[in-house]
Amino acid sequence: MKNEKLSLDKNGRFEISLKVNGKPLSMEVKPSESLLEALRKYGYKGTKKGCDTGDCGSCAILMDGSSRVSCVMPAFLAHGSEITTIEGLGTVQNPHAIQAAFVEAGAVQCGFCIPGMIVSAKHLLDRNKTPGEGEIKHHLDGNLCRCTGYVKQIEAVKLAAKKLRKSSK
Amino acid sequence: MFFINPGVTEVFVNNIKNVIFPETLKDAVSALKKKKSFFMSSSTFSFKSVPEGTENIVLAKKLPLRYVKKDPKNLLIGALTTFDDLENNPLCRSLFSGILSFSASRCSSQLIRNMATVGGNIAHPNAFNLLPVVLTALGASVKVALRTGSKTVPVRDFYSSKFKCGTEAIITEIQAPLSLAKDDFYFEKVSKIRSSWDSYITVAFRSRLRNGRLEDLKLAFGAITAFPYVNEALEKELLGAELTPALIKSVSAKYGEAVLAFHPASRINAYRAELAANLTAFYLKGLTEKV
Ligand SMILES: Cc1cc2nc3c(=O)[nH]c(=O)nc-3n(C[C@H](O)[C@H](O)[C@H](O)COP(=O)(O)OP(=O)(O)OC[C@H]3O[C@@H](n4cnc5c(N)ncnc54)[C@H](O)[C@@H]3O)c2cc1C
């Protein structure tokens, strides 16, 4: 069987195919480009560049359903994958239940870390509809916030879980 | 933060020309045969430290190496199993007192646990690597695919075997003997914050008591050197002996002294030595209560 292979084009780029927020997309990326940089270049600016070392979680995205940091991942690694960014969850007019819960709970101050937190919360709530406080804390342990004390965000995830349970009834 | 990957330059050099997605191990090994090729699993540790001059990236993504299962003798863990998989897998939770699951939960953050693979964690010796310490206590072996075939070596001999992981050798599986699954296990990682990847010390202990005496024992310490630290002479002092308060005190103190000797002038190491002594004493005292 022939293995799939990406080769550099004459401009020194790989052409990768992936799905972003449900839409098929082809991206031209440099070998040294992180998935974070590529996403931002293609307009998905809700994914934030914080530490660039995988420590702060502001660049979190869902890759094939699980939350990951996109800054320590080469863009070429996303070839063939499904990516969901914060833009894929909801809009200002039609927010996702988790986004709405973060606003309602007053969990947002400067807002820089929030897209990453919401993406982490989405992964958690996709696999656990009734997480306890300990589980929420454990799951969001890679999302650093420099404004708040991590209290309102935990409340927001609990509220989001409630909203999601209600809407699925 | 710096990414330290022994034997490779810490600079990402933009020479990569091809990315290959092998679907079988055979193809992966033969793709690595090409000069200037480098194997990458989840990239958490390698993206920013690809060896200088690398032209071909061999991506693990499509290899069928993400599993946890049992055969009659061993718990088998595929190299692409993530820390999150280990944390949540029912076999990892139930066997070996759940040490695999619990220790995996102490690796960094959820966002990293969802990515970081078992193979990537043990490929190169690093003091912060969590799994080698745990696997040492488990008496586990590492299966490696090479151009010449496959080899299985005990974790304790893995780094001295000098496999060129990522450029010649591919770790395919961890094998943990089920004969030890019912032993007593203990894990602790002492770090500044829960999700930090550095720790002052990481310990993984295993023991089996018979008639109030230690029939078998492995005390592995991480974060002291790039390899898990084990002191067989001190283990021998404990084996078969009655765990009296005096013996526990003396052996624990000796562990402290041994750890201190690695960097006698370092204050952090002095703290580490104290932790080594205290955790050993804590564990052994706990065993006497089980008698
Ligand atoms: C923010 C952050 C926090 C971290 N915290 C921790 C922590 O708390 N504890 C800890 O132990 N580690 C930690 N790490 C390190 C890292 O995530 C782990 O070592 C991880 O398991 C590496 O797996 P990977 O799949 O990402 O490896 P990669 O980055 O893909 O590869 C790492 C190296 O191993 C080689 N390699 C990978 N897979 C194989 C294989 N199957 N066979 C042979 N060679 C292979 C590669 O060639 C490369 O040299 C952290 C990393 C980051 C970025």
Short mmCIF file of C-alpha atoms and ligand atoms in Angstrom, two decimals:
data_model
loop_
_atom_site.label_atom_id
_atom_site.label_comp_id
_atom_site.label_asym_id
_atom_site.label_seq_id
_atom_site.Cartn_x
_atom_site.Cartn_y
_atom_site.Cartn_z
CA MET A 1 0.00 0.00 0.00
CA LYS A 2 1.28 3.46 -0.85
CA ASN A 3 1.70 5.68 2.17
CA GLU A 4 0.45 9.23 2.10
CA LYS A 5 3.20 11.80 1.74
CA LEU A 6 3.35 15.58 1.75
CA SER A 7 6.15 17.19 -0.26
CA LEU A 8 7.24 20.80 -0.31
CA ASP A 9 6.02 22.84 -3.27
CA LYS A 10 8.26 25.31 -5.09
CA ASN A 11 7.38 28.03 -2.58
CA GLY A 12 8.61 25.91 0.29
CA ARG A 13 5.10 25.10 1.53
CA PHE A 14 3.13 21.93 2.20
CA GLU A 15 -0.45 21.80 1.07
CA ILE A 16 -2.44 20.18 3.83
CA SER A 17 -6.11 19.20 3.74
CA LEU A 18 -8.18 19.28 6.86
CA LYS A 19 -11.60 20.21 8.14
CA VAL A 20 -11.91 23.35 10.20
CA ASN A 21 -15.21 23.88 11.99
CA GLY A 22 -16.84 21.34 9.72
CA LYS A 23 -15.63 22.86 6.45
CA PRO A 24 -13.03 21.19 4.25
CA LEU A 25 -10.04 23.47 3.88
CA SER A 26 -6.72 23.31 2.19
CA MET A 27 -3.90 25.28 3.78
CA GLU A 28 -0.44 26.16 2.57
CA VAL A 29 1.93 25.89 5.49
CA LYS A 30 5.66 26.16 6.06
CA PRO A 31 7.31 23.16 7.72
CA SER A 32 8.17 25.31 10.72
CA GLU A 33 4.68 26.74 11.10
CA SER A 34 2.66 25.66 14.10
CA LEU A 35 -1.00 24.79 13.74
CA LEU A 36 -1.72 27.87 15.86
CA GLU A 37 0.10 30.15 13.41
CA ALA A 38 -1.60 28.50 10.44
CA LEU A 39 -5.07 28.84 11.95
CA ARG A 40 -4.53 32.50 12.75
CA LYS A 41 -3.14 33.11 9.26
CA TYR A 42 -6.34 31.64 7.82
CA GLY A 43 -8.50 33.93 9.96
CA TYR A 44 -9.25 31.79 13.01
CA LYS A 45 -8.01 34.47 15.36
CA GLY A 46 -10.06 33.33 18.34
CA THR A 47 -7.24 30.85 18.94
CA LYS A 48 -4.76 32.91 20.94
CA LYS A 49 -0.99 32.92 21.04
CA GLY A 50 0.13 33.04 24.66
CA CYS A 51 3.24 31.25 25.90
CA ASP A 52 4.00 29.33 22.68
CA THR A 53 5.36 26.45 24.78
CA GLY A 54 2.21 24.49 25.56
CA ASP A 55 1.94 25.78 29.10
CA CYS A 56 -0.90 28.33 29.09
CA GLY A 57 -3.69 26.75 27.03
CA SER A 58 -4.82 29.91 25.25
CA CYS A 59 -4.20 28.21 21.89
CA ALA A 60 -6.42 25.21 22.70
CA ILE A 61 -8.39 23.68 19.85
CA LEU A 62 -10.27 20.42 19.42
CA MET A 63 -8.48 18.00 17.16
CA ASP A 64 -10.50 14.94 16.20
CA GLY A 65 -12.65 15.63 19.23
CA SER A 66 -10.04 16.08 21.92
CA SER A 67 -8.64 19.32 23.31
CA ARG A 68 -5.00 20.05 22.54
CA VAL A 69 -2.57 22.91 22.44
CA SER A 70 -1.91 24.06 18.88
CA CYS A 71 1.32 25.96 19.53
CA VAL A 72 3.57 22.93 20.01
CA MET A 73 2.10 21.12 17.04
CA PRO A 74 3.36 21.54 13.50
CA ALA A 75 0.56 22.48 11.11
CA PHE A 76 1.43 19.49 8.91
CA LEU A 77 0.43 17.17 11.75
CA ALA A 78 -3.18 18.34 11.33
CA HIS A 79 -3.30 17.01 7.76
CA GLY A 80 -6.36 14.77 7.52
CA SER A 81 -7.79 15.88 10.87
CA GLU A 82 -10.92 17.68 11.99
CA ILE A 83 -10.23 20.85 13.89
CA THR A 84 -12.73 22.86 15.89
CA THR A 85 -11.78 26.35 17.00
CA ILE A 86 -13.77 28.68 19.23
CA GLU A 87 -15.36 30.12 16.06
CA GLY A 88 -16.82 26.69 15.37
CA LEU A 89 -18.78 26.60 18.60
CA GLY A 90 -21.05 29.62 18.29
CA THR A 91 -21.35 33.24 17.30
CA VAL A 92 -22.14 36.44 19.17
CA GLN A 93 -25.71 36.22 17.87
CA ASN A 94 -26.01 32.52 18.46
CA PRO A 95 -23.59 31.50 21.20
CA HIS A 96 -22.95 27.92 22.26
CA ALA A 97 -24.34 27.03 25.69
CA ILE A 98 -20.80 27.09 27.14
CA GLN A 99 -20.13 30.55 25.70
CA ALA A 100 -23.45 31.80 27.06
CA ALA A 101 -22.68 30.29 30.47
CA PHE A 102 -19.29 32.02 30.65
CA VAL A 103 -20.98 35.39 30.00
CA GLU A 104 -23.82 34.71 32.44
CA ALA A 105 -21.46 33.57 35.18
CA GLY A 106 -19.31 36.69 34.75
CA ALA A 107 -16.32 34.45 34.09
CA VAL A 108 -14.69 36.75 31.56
CA GLN A 109 -12.40 39.64 32.42
CA CYS A 110 -9.76 40.48 29.80
CA GLY A 111 -10.98 37.46 27.84
CA PHE A 112 -7.64 36.32 26.41
CA CYS A 113 -7.73 32.87 27.99
CA ILE A 114 -11.45 32.32 27.49
CA PRO A 115 -11.47 30.71 24.00
CA GLY A 116 -9.01 28.09 25.28
CA MET A 117 -11.03 27.53 28.45
CA ILE A 118 -14.24 27.12 26.50
CA VAL A 119 -12.62 24.63 24.14
CA SER A 120 -11.33 22.63 27.13
CA ALA A 121 -14.77 22.78 28.72
CA LYS A 122 -16.33 21.55 25.46
CA HIS A 123 -14.09 18.48 25.46
CA LEU A 124 -14.96 17.78 29.09
CA LEU A 125 -18.71 18.18 28.60
CA ASP A 126 -18.67 16.07 25.45
CA ARG A 127 -17.46 13.12 27.49
CA ASN A 128 -18.96 13.85 30.87
CA LYS A 129 -22.38 15.47 31.14
CA THR A 130 -22.26 15.80 34.92
CA PRO A 131 -18.71 16.66 35.94
CA GLY A 132 -17.99 17.36 39.58
CA GLU A 133 -15.93 20.36 40.67
CA GLY A 134 -12.78 18.23 40.97
CA GLU A 135 -13.22 16.92 37.45
CA ILE A 136 -13.73 20.43 36.07
CA LYS A 137 -10.60 21.66 37.81
CA HIS A 138 -8.60 18.67 36.60
CA HIS A 139 -9.78 19.11 33.02
CA LEU A 140 -9.07 22.84 32.91
CA ASP A 141 -5.70 22.54 34.62
CA GLY A 142 -3.88 23.56 31.44
CA ASN A 143 -5.77 26.82 30.97
CA LEU A 144 -4.11 29.66 32.79
CA CYS A 145 -5.94 32.88 33.63
CA ARG A 146 -4.10 35.91 34.88
CA CYS A 147 -7.13 38.07 35.78
CA THR A 148 -9.40 35.93 37.87
CA GLY A 149 -9.18 33.35 40.60
CA TYR A 150 -10.57 30.41 38.61
CA VAL A 151 -13.79 30.54 40.62
CA LYS A 152 -16.24 32.01 38.13
CA GLN A 153 -14.96 29.82 35.30
CA ILE A 154 -15.65 26.71 37.32
CA GLU A 155 -19.12 28.06 38.04
CA ALA A 156 -19.52 28.75 34.32
CA VAL A 157 -18.69 25.15 33.38
CA LYS A 158 -21.19 23.88 35.97
CA LEU A 159 -23.81 26.22 34.54
CA ALA A 160 -22.97 25.14 30.99
CA ALA A 161 -23.36 21.49 31.99
CA LYS A 162 -26.79 22.30 33.38
CA LYS A 163 -27.79 24.19 30.23
CA LEU A 164 -26.60 21.36 28.00
CA ARG A 165 -28.44 18.74 30.03
CA LYS A 166 -31.61 20.81 29.85
CA SER A 167 -31.35 21.33 26.11
CA SER A 168 -30.76 17.64 25.46
CA LYS A 169 -33.94 16.64 27.32
CA MET B 1 11.16 27.42 28.55
CA PHE B 2 13.75 25.35 26.71
CA PHE B 3 13.13 22.00 25.20
CA ILE B 4 16.06 19.76 25.92
CA ASN B 5 16.24 16.69 23.78
CA PRO B 6 19.57 14.91 24.15
CA GLY B 7 21.52 14.41 20.99
CA VAL B 8 19.55 16.88 18.95
CA THR B 9 20.05 20.53 18.30
CA GLU B 10 17.59 22.73 20.11
CA VAL B 11 16.83 24.75 17.03
CA PHE B 12 14.09 24.01 14.58
CA VAL B 13 15.74 24.08 11.19
CA ASN B 14 13.59 24.63 8.21
CA ASN B 15 15.02 21.88 6.03
CA ILE B 16 12.07 19.54 6.09
CA LYS B 17 11.06 18.47 2.62
CA ASN B 18 8.70 15.55 3.15
CA VAL B 19 6.20 14.35 5.69
CA ILE B 20 5.36 10.66 5.47
CA PHE B 21 2.30 9.01 7.04
CA PRO B 22 3.13 5.28 7.23
CA GLU B 23 0.24 2.98 8.03
CA THR B 24 2.26 -0.04 9.10
CA LEU B 25 5.23 -0.45 11.36
CA LYS B 26 7.18 -2.03 8.55
CA ASP B 27 6.65 1.05 6.40
CA ALA B 28 7.54 3.33 9.30
CA VAL B 29 10.83 1.55 9.93
CA SER B 30 11.71 1.56 6.27
CA ALA B 31 10.79 5.27 5.98
CA LEU B 32 13.25 5.93 8.79
CA LYS B 33 15.94 4.19 6.77
CA LYS B 34 16.11 7.20 4.51
CA LYS B 35 18.87 9.51 5.64
CA LYS B 36 17.90 12.59 7.63
CA SER B 37 14.59 11.16 8.73
CA PHE B 38 12.96 11.79 12.09
CA PHE B 39 10.04 10.08 13.79
CA MET B 40 7.36 12.21 15.39
CA SER B 41 4.43 11.10 17.52
CA SER B 42 2.37 13.92 19.04
CA SER B 43 5.12 16.53 18.71
CA THR B 44 4.71 18.01 22.21
CA PHE B 45 8.39 17.57 22.79
CA SER B 46 9.88 17.33 19.34
CA PHE B 47 8.39 20.07 17.16
CA LYS B 48 10.75 22.71 18.42
CA SER B 49 13.73 20.40 18.64
CA VAL B 50 13.78 18.51 15.36
CA PRO B 51 17.42 17.53 14.73
CA GLU B 52 19.29 19.93 12.53
CA GLY B 53 19.26 18.93 8.88
CA THR B 54 16.18 16.71 9.11
CA GLU B 55 14.59 16.36 5.68
CA ASN B 56 11.92 13.73 6.24
CA ILE B 57 9.41 13.58 9.04
CA VAL B 58 7.91 10.15 9.63
CA LEU B 59 4.61 10.79 11.38
CA ALA B 60 3.22 8.16 13.73
CA LYS B 61 -0.34 9.39 13.36
CA LYS B 62 -1.70 6.47 11.29
CA LEU B 63 0.15 3.63 12.98
CA PRO B 64 -2.06 1.16 14.86
CA LEU B 65 -0.21 1.61 18.14
CA ARG B 66 -2.85 3.19 20.33
CA TYR B 67 -4.20 0.44 22.59
CA VAL B 68 -4.20 -1.01 26.07
CA LYS B 69 -4.89 -4.73 26.30
CA LYS B 70 -3.86 -7.90 28.09
CA ASP B 71 -2.23 -11.11 26.98
CA PRO B 72 -1.85 -14.04 29.39
CA LYS B 73 1.39 -12.65 30.79
CA ASN B 74 1.44 -8.89 30.34
CA LEU B 75 -0.49 -5.70 30.19
CA LEU B 76 0.33 -4.35 26.73
CA ILE B 77 0.36 -0.63 26.05
CA GLY B 78 0.84 0.64 22.50
CA ALA B 79 3.36 3.43 22.04
CA LEU B 80 0.78 5.89 20.76
CA THR B 81 -1.37 5.56 23.85
CA THR B 82 -1.73 8.98 25.41
CA PHE B 83 -1.50 9.93 29.06
CA ASP B 84 -5.22 10.66 28.97
CA ASP B 85 -5.83 7.12 27.67
CA LEU B 86 -3.74 5.71 30.54
CA GLU B 87 -5.57 7.82 33.07
CA ASN B 88 -8.99 6.66 31.95
CA ASN B 89 -8.41 3.10 30.78
CA PRO B 90 -10.22 0.55 32.99
CA LEU B 91 -7.27 -1.90 32.94
CA CYS B 92 -4.82 0.85 33.93
CA ARG B 93 -7.20 1.90 36.67
CA SER B 94 -7.62 -1.53 38.13
CA LEU B 95 -4.29 -3.32 37.74
CA PHE B 96 -1.10 -2.47 39.65
CA SER B 97 -3.15 -0.55 42.28
CA GLY B 98 -4.02 1.92 39.49
CA ILE B 99 -0.51 3.41 39.48
CA LEU B 100 -0.48 3.82 35.69
CA SER B 101 -3.71 5.74 35.74
CA PHE B 102 -2.89 7.87 38.77
CA SER B 103 0.63 8.75 37.64
CA ALA B 104 -0.64 9.66 34.15
CA SER B 105 -3.10 12.06 35.75
CA ARG B 106 -0.11 13.88 37.26
CA CYS B 107 1.53 14.55 33.90
CA SER B 108 1.26 18.22 33.14
CA SER B 109 -2.18 19.42 32.04
CA GLN B 110 -5.21 17.89 30.33
CA LEU B 111 -4.26 19.62 27.08
CA ILE B 112 -0.87 17.89 27.14
CA ARG B 113 -2.25 14.57 28.47
CA ASN B 114 -4.55 14.46 25.47
CA MET B 115 -1.50 14.57 23.19
CA ALA B 116 1.60 13.23 24.94
CA THR B 117 2.30 9.62 24.05
CA VAL B 118 3.89 6.82 26.00
CA GLY B 119 6.55 6.27 23.30
CA GLY B 120 7.53 9.94 23.22
CA ASN B 121 7.84 9.99 26.98
CA ILE B 122 10.37 7.23 27.25
CA ALA B 123 12.27 7.66 23.98
CA HIS B 124 15.02 9.81 25.50
CA PRO B 125 16.29 9.98 29.05
CA ASN B 126 15.12 13.18 30.76
CA ALA B 127 14.82 13.83 34.48
CA PHE B 128 11.26 15.13 34.16
CA ASN B 129 9.93 12.13 32.25
CA LEU B 130 7.32 10.55 34.41
CA LEU B 131 6.76 7.14 32.86
CA PRO B 132 10.25 5.62 33.04
CA VAL B 133 10.09 5.82 36.85
CA VAL B 134 6.68 4.15 36.96
CA LEU B 135 7.68 1.50 34.44
CA THR B 136 10.79 0.72 36.46
CA ALA B 137 8.64 0.00 39.51
CA LEU B 138 6.34 -2.12 37.35
CA GLY B 139 9.25 -4.21 36.10
CA ALA B 140 8.06 -3.42 32.59
CA SER B 141 9.80 -4.00 29.26
CA VAL B 142 9.95 -1.88 26.13
CA LYS B 143 9.45 -3.37 22.68
CA VAL B 144 11.31 -1.62 19.93
CA ALA B 145 11.16 -1.99 16.14
CA LEU B 146 14.49 -1.74 14.36
CA ARG B 147 15.68 -2.25 10.81
CA THR B 148 16.93 -5.64 11.90
CA GLY B 149 13.66 -6.75 13.53
CA SER B 150 12.16 -6.20 16.94
CA LYS B 151 13.71 -6.32 20.41
CA THR B 152 12.22 -6.31 23.87
CA VAL B 153 14.33 -5.01 26.73
CA PRO B 154 13.58 -4.37 30.40
CA VAL B 155 13.08 -0.67 31.14
CA ARG B 156 16.07 -0.74 33.49
CA ASP B 157 18.33 -1.63 30.54
CA PHE B 158 16.55 0.51 27.99
CA TYR B 159 18.75 3.61 28.10
CA SER B 160 22.00 1.69 28.35
CA SER B 161 20.97 -0.21 25.22
CA LYS B 162 21.52 3.07 23.35
CA PHE B 163 18.68 2.72 20.89
CA LYS B 164 18.59 5.68 18.58
CA CYS B 165 14.95 6.42 19.20
CA GLY B 166 13.31 8.57 16.59
CA THR B 167 16.03 8.15 14.01
CA GLU B 168 16.56 4.39 13.90
CA ALA B 169 14.40 2.77 16.53
CA ILE B 170 10.65 2.99 17.05
CA ILE B 171 9.17 2.10 20.41
CA THR B 172 6.09 0.04 19.70
CA GLU B 173 4.85 -1.33 23.01
CA ILE B 174 5.24 -1.43 26.76
CA GLN B 175 4.80 -4.78 28.46
CA ALA B 176 4.06 -4.85 32.18
CA PRO B 177 4.11 -8.32 33.81
CA LEU B 178 0.74 -9.27 35.25
CA SER B 179 2.49 -11.46 37.82
CA LEU B 180 3.13 -8.21 39.72
CA ALA B 181 -0.35 -6.74 39.19
CA LYS B 182 -1.48 -7.47 42.74
CA ASP B 183 1.60 -6.04 44.46
CA ASP B 184 1.36 -2.87 46.47
CA PHE B 185 2.15 0.31 44.50
CA TYR B 186 2.71 3.91 45.47
CA PHE B 187 3.31 7.00 43.34
CA GLU B 188 4.03 10.57 44.28
CA LYS B 189 5.16 13.60 42.32
CA VAL B 190 6.21 16.61 44.34
CA SER B 191 6.16 19.73 42.21
CA LYS B 192 5.67 23.45 42.64
CA ILE B 193 2.24 23.32 41.05
CA ARG B 194 0.18 20.26 40.22
CA SER B 195 0.37 20.71 36.47
CA SER B 196 4.05 21.56 36.17
CA TRP B 197 6.20 19.19 34.20
CA ASP B 198 9.18 19.64 36.45
CA SER B 199 9.11 18.00 39.80
CA TYR B 200 11.39 18.09 42.82
CA ILE B 201 11.04 14.37 42.98
CA THR B 202 8.88 11.61 41.54
CA VAL B 203 8.70 8.24 43.22
CA ALA B 204 7.19 4.95 42.16
CA PHE B 205 7.40 2.13 44.70
CA ARG B 206 6.35 -1.50 44.51
CA SER B 207 6.41 -4.15 47.21
CA ARG B 208 5.04 -7.53 48.20
CA LEU B 209 4.83 -8.67 51.79
CA ARG B 210 4.84 -12.23 52.98
CA ASN B 211 4.51 -13.10 56.67
CA GLY B 212 5.27 -9.52 57.60
CA ARG B 213 8.49 -9.39 55.61
CA LEU B 214 9.26 -7.88 52.24
CA GLU B 215 9.37 -10.63 49.67
CA ASP B 216 9.92 -8.31 46.74
CA LEU B 217 10.48 -4.60 46.32
CA LYS B 218 11.41 -1.88 43.83
CA LEU B 219 11.92 1.71 44.86
CA ALA B 220 12.36 3.99 41.83
CA PHE B 221 13.08 7.72 42.08
CA GLY B 222 12.72 10.22 39.25
CA ALA B 223 13.83 13.84 38.70
CA ILE B 224 17.20 13.10 40.25
CA THR B 225 19.10 12.11 37.13
CA ALA B 226 18.03 11.61 33.52
CA PHE B 227 17.43 7.92 34.32
CA PRO B 228 15.27 6.57 37.10
CA TYR B 229 17.37 6.14 40.22
CA VAL B 230 17.33 2.73 41.89
CA ASN B 231 19.60 1.61 44.72
CA GLU B 232 19.80 -2.15 44.69
CA ALA B 233 22.07 -2.34 47.73
CA LEU B 234 19.51 -0.54 49.88
CA GLU B 235 16.70 -2.66 48.45
CA LYS B 236 18.67 -5.74 49.52
CA GLU B 237 18.83 -4.40 53.09
CA LEU B 238 15.04 -4.38 53.14
CA LEU B 239 14.34 -7.65 51.37
CA GLY B 240 13.43 -10.45 53.76
CA ALA B 241 13.94 -8.24 56.79
CA GLU B 242 11.41 -7.37 59.43
CA LEU B 243 10.33 -3.77 58.94
CA THR B 244 11.28 -2.40 62.34
CA PRO B 245 11.23 1.36 63.07
CA ALA B 246 15.02 1.28 63.36
CA LEU B 247 15.46 -0.35 59.93
CA ILE B 248 13.03 2.05 58.30
CA LYS B 249 14.82 5.03 59.83
CA SER B 250 18.24 3.82 58.81
CA VAL B 251 17.36 2.86 55.22
CA SER B 252 15.37 6.06 54.62
CA ALA B 253 18.26 8.16 55.89
CA LYS B 254 20.61 6.28 53.55
CA TYR B 255 18.32 7.06 50.60
CA GLY B 256 18.47 10.72 51.60
CA GLU B 257 22.26 10.62 51.76
CA ALA B 258 22.50 8.85 48.41
CA VAL B 259 20.32 11.45 46.72
CA LEU B 260 22.20 14.31 48.36
CA ALA B 261 25.46 12.92 47.00
CA PHE B 262 24.35 13.64 43.42
CA HIS B 263 24.62 17.43 43.96
CA PRO B 264 25.85 18.08 47.50
CA ALA B 265 26.04 21.85 47.03
CA SER B 266 22.57 22.36 45.60
CA ARG B 267 19.82 23.61 47.91
CA ILE B 268 17.13 22.16 45.69
CA ASN B 269 18.87 18.84 45.82
CA ALA B 270 19.04 19.04 49.60
CA TYR B 271 15.26 19.41 49.58
CA ARG B 272 15.01 16.53 47.11
CA ALA B 273 17.16 14.36 49.40
CA GLU B 274 14.89 15.18 52.34
CA LEU B 275 11.88 14.23 50.22
CA ALA B 276 13.51 10.96 49.17
CA ALA B 277 14.13 10.04 52.80
CA ASN B 278 10.69 11.12 54.00
CA LEU B 279 8.74 9.46 51.19
CA THR B 280 10.66 6.21 51.69
CA ALA B 281 9.98 6.29 55.42
CA PHE B 282 6.33 7.17 54.81
CA TYR B 283 5.88 4.27 52.42
CA LEU B 284 7.66 1.69 54.55
CA LYS B 285 5.80 2.78 57.69
CA GLY B 286 2.56 2.41 55.75
CA LEU B 287 3.54 -1.16 54.92
CA THR B 288 4.04 -2.04 58.58
CA GLU B 289 0.45 -0.96 59.19
CA LYS B 290 -0.70 -3.43 56.56
CA VAL B 291 1.02 -6.33 58.31
C1 LIG C 1 3.79 22.08 28.35
C2 LIG C 1 4.38 20.71 28.46
C3 LIG C 1 4.32 20.02 29.67
C4 LIG C 1 4.86 18.75 29.79
N1 LIG C 1 4.77 18.11 31.00
C5 LIG C 1 5.30 16.88 31.16
C6 LIG C 1 5.20 16.20 32.43
O1 LIG C 1 4.61 16.70 33.40
N2 LIG C 1 5.78 14.98 32.55
C7 LIG C 1 6.42 14.41 31.50
O2 LIG C 1 6.92 13.32 31.66
N3 LIG C 1 6.53 15.02 30.29
C8 LIG C 1 5.99 16.23 30.10
N4 LIG C 1 6.11 16.90 28.89
C9 LIG C 1 6.94 16.30 27.83
C10 LIG C 1 6.18 15.56 26.73
O3 LIG C 1 4.87 16.01 26.59
C11 LIG C 1 6.15 14.07 26.96
O4 LIG C 1 7.47 13.60 27.08
C12 LIG C 1 5.41 13.33 25.87
O5 LIG C 1 5.11 12.04 26.35
C13 LIG C 1 6.14 13.24 24.56
O6 LIG C 1 5.31 12.51 23.66
P1 LIG C 1 5.06 12.99 22.18
O7 LIG C 1 4.19 12.00 21.54
O8 LIG C 1 4.58 14.40 22.14
O9 LIG C 1 6.54 12.90 21.62
P2 LIG C 1 7.19 13.67 20.41
O10 LIG C 1 7.34 15.11 20.78
O11 LIG C 1 6.49 13.37 19.15
O12 LIG C 1 8.61 12.99 20.40
C14 LIG C 1 9.57 13.21 21.43
C15 LIG C 1 10.85 12.47 21.07
O13 LIG C 1 10.64 11.07 21.16
C16 LIG C 1 10.82 10.43 19.90
N5 LIG C 1 9.70 9.50 19.78
C17 LIG C 1 8.38 9.75 19.88
N6 LIG C 1 7.65 8.64 19.81
C18 LIG C 1 8.53 7.63 19.64
C19 LIG C 1 8.42 6.23 19.47
N7 LIG C 1 7.23 5.60 19.51
N8 LIG C 1 9.54 5.52 19.28
C20 LIG C 1 10.75 6.12 19.26
N9 LIG C 1 10.94 7.42 19.43
C21 LIG C 1 9.84 8.18 19.61
C22 LIG C 1 10.79 11.52 18.86
O14 LIG C 1 11.60 11.19 17.76
C23 LIG C 1 11.37 12.70 19.66
O15 LIG C 1 12.76 12.63 19.70
C24 LIG C 1 5.52 18.15 28.70
C25 LIG C 1 5.57 18.83 27.47
C26 LIG C 1 5.01 20.08 27.34
C27 LIG C 1 5.06 20.79 26.01
#
